[in-house]
């Protein structure tokens, strides 16, 4: 490798940084650190929100407002939670309505 060429030197430095980043992430996982952004809504809160929604007394917007999240965020979390709970392989791609109201 010709280290006098700035391009080669930059690529080499970038590969070292990427390697150290991967090693750091792996070490953090081994230590039990959870990576990424924290979840806004716990599974318990999602279960409560879903039961309130299924009762039919409140709409999605009202429930989301009471939880201090946007309706889109609540909808997305509910859909993901319902899909995770389903283990049926023949419905991997559910619409939002089908996921919330089977």
XYZ file of C-alpha atoms in Angstrom:
102
model
C 0.000 0.000 0.000
C 1.258 3.435 -0.922
C 0.784 5.437 2.297
C 1.950 8.641 0.645
C -1.254 8.885 -1.352
C -3.850 10.785 0.721
C -6.681 8.651 -0.638
C -5.063 5.416 0.500
C -4.286 6.883 3.894
C -7.884 8.071 4.345
C -9.259 4.645 3.380
C -6.860 2.964 5.809
C -7.848 5.288 8.647
C -11.555 4.783 7.883
C -11.153 1.001 7.989
C -9.386 1.218 11.360
C -12.168 3.430 12.765
C -14.834 1.026 11.477
C -13.005 -1.946 12.997
C -12.711 -0.230 16.388
C -16.387 0.771 16.272
C -17.469 -2.820 15.570
C -15.242 -4.097 18.382
C -16.693 -1.532 20.793
C -20.260 -2.432 19.887
C -19.564 -6.140 20.336
C -17.924 -5.485 23.721
C -20.942 -3.433 24.821
C -23.307 -6.251 23.802
C -21.231 -8.743 25.783
C -21.442 -6.459 28.840
C -25.215 -6.516 28.448
C -25.727 -2.975 27.222
C -28.785 -2.372 25.122
C -27.942 -0.469 22.006
C -30.117 1.997 20.162
C -32.830 4.368 21.129
C -34.891 3.454 24.210
C -38.478 2.341 23.626
C -41.157 4.925 24.302
C -43.817 2.449 25.351
C -43.378 -0.719 27.393
C -45.228 -3.949 26.623
C -47.498 -3.367 29.635
C -48.486 0.107 28.421
C -49.125 -1.273 24.935
C -51.378 -3.994 26.360
C -53.358 -1.385 28.288
C -53.614 0.860 25.220
C -54.796 -2.045 23.079
C -57.453 -3.065 25.594
C -58.662 0.554 25.796
C -58.815 0.696 22.012
C -60.705 -2.610 21.761
C -63.267 -1.422 24.341
C -64.281 1.214 21.837
C -64.836 4.021 24.338
C -61.755 5.966 23.222
C -60.116 6.593 19.917
C -56.469 6.114 19.040
C -55.806 9.860 19.212
C -57.258 10.160 22.723
C -55.274 7.189 23.989
C -52.078 8.489 22.389
C -52.625 11.927 23.924
C -53.038 10.356 27.383
C -49.722 8.529 26.910
C -47.917 11.662 25.653
C -47.060 10.159 22.274
C -48.287 10.898 18.778
C -51.099 8.772 17.325
C -48.695 7.545 14.627
C -46.201 6.375 17.265
C -48.890 4.526 19.202
C -50.266 2.963 16.023
C -46.823 1.815 14.910
C -46.028 0.316 18.339
C -49.380 -1.460 18.525
C -48.963 -2.916 15.043
C -45.443 -4.125 15.820
C -46.568 -5.624 19.141
C -49.464 -7.471 17.529
C -47.262 -8.783 14.733
C -44.652 -9.973 17.270
C -47.359 -11.844 19.196
C -48.581 -13.601 16.067
C -46.552 -16.574 15.006
C -48.614 -17.421 11.953
C -46.189 -17.572 8.996
C -48.853 -17.170 6.314
C -49.548 -13.512 7.285
C -46.105 -11.874 7.444
C -47.267 -8.581 5.895
C -50.353 -7.272 7.644
C -52.037 -3.989 6.924
C -52.361 -1.555 9.813
C -56.090 -2.263 10.123
C -55.655 -6.049 10.002
C -52.921 -5.932 12.636
C -54.999 -3.863 15.035
C -58.384 -5.447 14.335
C -57.993 -9.096 13.232
